[in-house]
GROMACS .gro file of C-alpha atoms in nm:
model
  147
    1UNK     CA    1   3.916   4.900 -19.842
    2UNK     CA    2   3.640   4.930 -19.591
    3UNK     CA    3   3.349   4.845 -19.860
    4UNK     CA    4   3.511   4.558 -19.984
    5UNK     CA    5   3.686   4.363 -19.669
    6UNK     CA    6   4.015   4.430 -19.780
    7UNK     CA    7   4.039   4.680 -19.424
    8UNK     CA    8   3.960   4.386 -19.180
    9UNK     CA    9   4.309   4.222 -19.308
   10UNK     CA   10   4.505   4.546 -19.222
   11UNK     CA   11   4.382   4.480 -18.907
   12UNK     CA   12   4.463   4.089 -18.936
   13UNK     CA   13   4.821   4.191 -19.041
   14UNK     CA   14   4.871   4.539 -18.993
   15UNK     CA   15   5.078   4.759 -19.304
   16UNK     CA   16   5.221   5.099 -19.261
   17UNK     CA   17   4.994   5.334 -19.399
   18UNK     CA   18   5.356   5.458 -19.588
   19UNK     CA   19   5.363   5.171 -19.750
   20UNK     CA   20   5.010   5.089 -19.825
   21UNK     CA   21   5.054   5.431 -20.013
   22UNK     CA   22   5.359   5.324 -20.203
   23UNK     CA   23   5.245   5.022 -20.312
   24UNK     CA   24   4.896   5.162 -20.471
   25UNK     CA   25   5.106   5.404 -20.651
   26UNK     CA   26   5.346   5.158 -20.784
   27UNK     CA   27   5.100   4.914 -20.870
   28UNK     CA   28   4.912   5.163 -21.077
   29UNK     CA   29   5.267   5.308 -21.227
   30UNK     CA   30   5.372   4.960 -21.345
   31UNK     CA   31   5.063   4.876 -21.549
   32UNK     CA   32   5.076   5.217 -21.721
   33UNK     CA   33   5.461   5.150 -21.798
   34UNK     CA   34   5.399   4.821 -21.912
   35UNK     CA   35   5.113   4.995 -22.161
   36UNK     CA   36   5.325   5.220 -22.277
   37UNK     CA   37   5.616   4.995 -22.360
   38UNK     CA   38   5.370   4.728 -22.546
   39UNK     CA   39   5.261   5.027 -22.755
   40UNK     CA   40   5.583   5.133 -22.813
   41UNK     CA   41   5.726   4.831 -22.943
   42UNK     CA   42   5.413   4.723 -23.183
   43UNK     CA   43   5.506   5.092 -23.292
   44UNK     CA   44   5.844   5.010 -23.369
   45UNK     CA   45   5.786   4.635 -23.535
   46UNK     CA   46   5.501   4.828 -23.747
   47UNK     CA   47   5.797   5.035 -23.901
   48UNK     CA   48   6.057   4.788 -23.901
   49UNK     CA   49   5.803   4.554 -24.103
   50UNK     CA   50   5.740   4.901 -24.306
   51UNK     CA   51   6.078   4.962 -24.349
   52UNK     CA   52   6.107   5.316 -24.191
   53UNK     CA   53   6.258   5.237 -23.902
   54UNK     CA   54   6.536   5.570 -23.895
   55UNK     CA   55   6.834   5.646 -23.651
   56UNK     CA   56   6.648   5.997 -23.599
   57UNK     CA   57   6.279   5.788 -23.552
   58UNK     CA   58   6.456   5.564 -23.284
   59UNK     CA   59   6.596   5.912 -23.083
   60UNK     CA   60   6.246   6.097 -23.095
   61UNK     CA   61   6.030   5.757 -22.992
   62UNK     CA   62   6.292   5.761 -22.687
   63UNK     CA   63   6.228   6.095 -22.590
   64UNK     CA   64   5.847   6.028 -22.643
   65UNK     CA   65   5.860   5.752 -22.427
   66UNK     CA   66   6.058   5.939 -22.167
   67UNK     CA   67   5.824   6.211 -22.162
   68UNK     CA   68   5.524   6.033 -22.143
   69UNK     CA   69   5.641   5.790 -21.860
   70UNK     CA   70   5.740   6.125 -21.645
   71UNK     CA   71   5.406   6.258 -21.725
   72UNK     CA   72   5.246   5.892 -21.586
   73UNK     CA   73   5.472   5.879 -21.282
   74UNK     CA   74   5.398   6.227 -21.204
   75UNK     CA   75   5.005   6.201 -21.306
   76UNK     CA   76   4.971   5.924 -21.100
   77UNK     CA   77   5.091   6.070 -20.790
   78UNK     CA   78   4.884   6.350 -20.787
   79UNK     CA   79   4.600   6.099 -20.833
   80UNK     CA   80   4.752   5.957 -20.495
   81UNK     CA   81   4.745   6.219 -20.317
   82UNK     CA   82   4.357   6.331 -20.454
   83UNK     CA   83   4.262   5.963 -20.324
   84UNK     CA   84   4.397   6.050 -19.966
   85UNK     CA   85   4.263   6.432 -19.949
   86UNK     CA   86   3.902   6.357 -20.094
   87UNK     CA   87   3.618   6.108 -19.951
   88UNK     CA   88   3.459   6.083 -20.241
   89UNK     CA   89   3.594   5.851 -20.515
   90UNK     CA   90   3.430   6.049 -20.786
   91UNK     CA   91   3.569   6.423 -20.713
   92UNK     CA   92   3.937   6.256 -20.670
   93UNK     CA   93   3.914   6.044 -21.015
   94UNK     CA   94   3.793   6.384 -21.197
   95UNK     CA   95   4.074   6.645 -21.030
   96UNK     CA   96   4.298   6.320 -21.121
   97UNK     CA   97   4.235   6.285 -21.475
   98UNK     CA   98   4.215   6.663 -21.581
   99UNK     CA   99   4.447   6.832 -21.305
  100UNK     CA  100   4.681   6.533 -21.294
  101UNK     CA  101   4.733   6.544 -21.642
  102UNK     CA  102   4.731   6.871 -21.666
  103UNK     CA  103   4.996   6.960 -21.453
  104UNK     CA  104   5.202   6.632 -21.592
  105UNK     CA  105   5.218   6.872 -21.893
  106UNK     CA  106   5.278   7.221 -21.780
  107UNK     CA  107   5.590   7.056 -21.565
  108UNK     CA  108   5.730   6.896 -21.840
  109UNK     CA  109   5.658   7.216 -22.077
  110UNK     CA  110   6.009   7.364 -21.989
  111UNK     CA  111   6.165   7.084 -22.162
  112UNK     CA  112   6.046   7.152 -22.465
  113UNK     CA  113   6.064   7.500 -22.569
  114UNK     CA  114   6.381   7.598 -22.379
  115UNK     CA  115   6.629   7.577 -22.585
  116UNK     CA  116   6.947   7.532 -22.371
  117UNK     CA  117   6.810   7.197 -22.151
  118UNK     CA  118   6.796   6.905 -22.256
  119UNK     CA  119   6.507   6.769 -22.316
  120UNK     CA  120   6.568   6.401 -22.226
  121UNK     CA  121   6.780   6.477 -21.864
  122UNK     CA  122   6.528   6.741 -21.763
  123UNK     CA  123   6.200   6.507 -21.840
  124UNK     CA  124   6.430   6.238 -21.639
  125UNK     CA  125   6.506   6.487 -21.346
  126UNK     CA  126   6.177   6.619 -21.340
  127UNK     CA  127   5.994   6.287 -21.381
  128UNK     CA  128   6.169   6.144 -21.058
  129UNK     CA  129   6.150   6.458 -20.861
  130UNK     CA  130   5.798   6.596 -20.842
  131UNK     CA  131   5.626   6.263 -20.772
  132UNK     CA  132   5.875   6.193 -20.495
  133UNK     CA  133   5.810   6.530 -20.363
  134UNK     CA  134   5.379   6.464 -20.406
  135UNK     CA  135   5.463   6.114 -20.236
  136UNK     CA  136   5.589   6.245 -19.942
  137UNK     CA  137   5.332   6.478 -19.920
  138UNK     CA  138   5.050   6.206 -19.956
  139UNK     CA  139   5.213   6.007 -19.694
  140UNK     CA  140   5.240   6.313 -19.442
  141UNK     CA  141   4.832   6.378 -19.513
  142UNK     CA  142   4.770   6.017 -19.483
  143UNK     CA  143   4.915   5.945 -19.220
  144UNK     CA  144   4.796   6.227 -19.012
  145UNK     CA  145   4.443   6.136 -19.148
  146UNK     CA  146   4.241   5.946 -18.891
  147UNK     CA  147   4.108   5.608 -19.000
   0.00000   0.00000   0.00000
């Protein structure tokens, strides 16, 4: 914010720091939903124009798309909280991209290969529950970061 002016109008107009956080993560949450719901829908006209457009197809792209936005939502909010800990913008994209995703997967691992959950409420439960949990701890290490 500093490098490009956008800090002098947080001075102008000043925004909790909670919800300067909030809105960088939502920002960047809402243009990988909106990706992933564009390619999911050219997925399903491509089969519907194919013709193999099944009841069981339908289920698993659901689940897919489940999956993958609780792996985004939780991706991005260890991405957050990388942004806030490091200085440099280099060392936080890289621990974003492989340890974000990374541990996007091995949360949502469970899901899969044990038998007795359910696949689609656990991705659900999980996807809202660890990036709340990695919010609130990005806004306790922001805010007790001195600007």
């Amino acid at each position: 914010e500093r490098a490009n002016g956008v800090y002098d109008l947080f001075l102008i107009r000043p925004v909790s720091r909670s919800v300067l956080l909030l809105s960088k993560y939502f920002a960047t949450l809402s243009v990988l939903v909106m990706a992933v719901l564009l390619s999911a829908m050219v997925g399903v006209s491509v089969d519907v124009i194919a013709g193999t457009l099944h009841a069981n197809i339908i289920a698993q792209s659901v689940e897919s798309i489940v999956m993958s936005l609780a792996g985004i939502a939780t991706a991005c909010s260890v991405g957050l909280l990388f942004g806030t800990l490091f200085d440099s913008v280099a060392v936080s994209a890289i621990l974003s991209v492989y340890l974000g995703n990374q541990l996007a997967g091995i949360i949502l691992l469970p899901g899969i290969f044990i038998k007795t959950l359910d696949p689609l409420l656990y991705t659900i439960g999980i996807g809202l529950a660890f990036p709340i949990i990695i919010l609130v701890i990005t806004i306790r290490v922001f805010r007790s970061k001195t600007v």
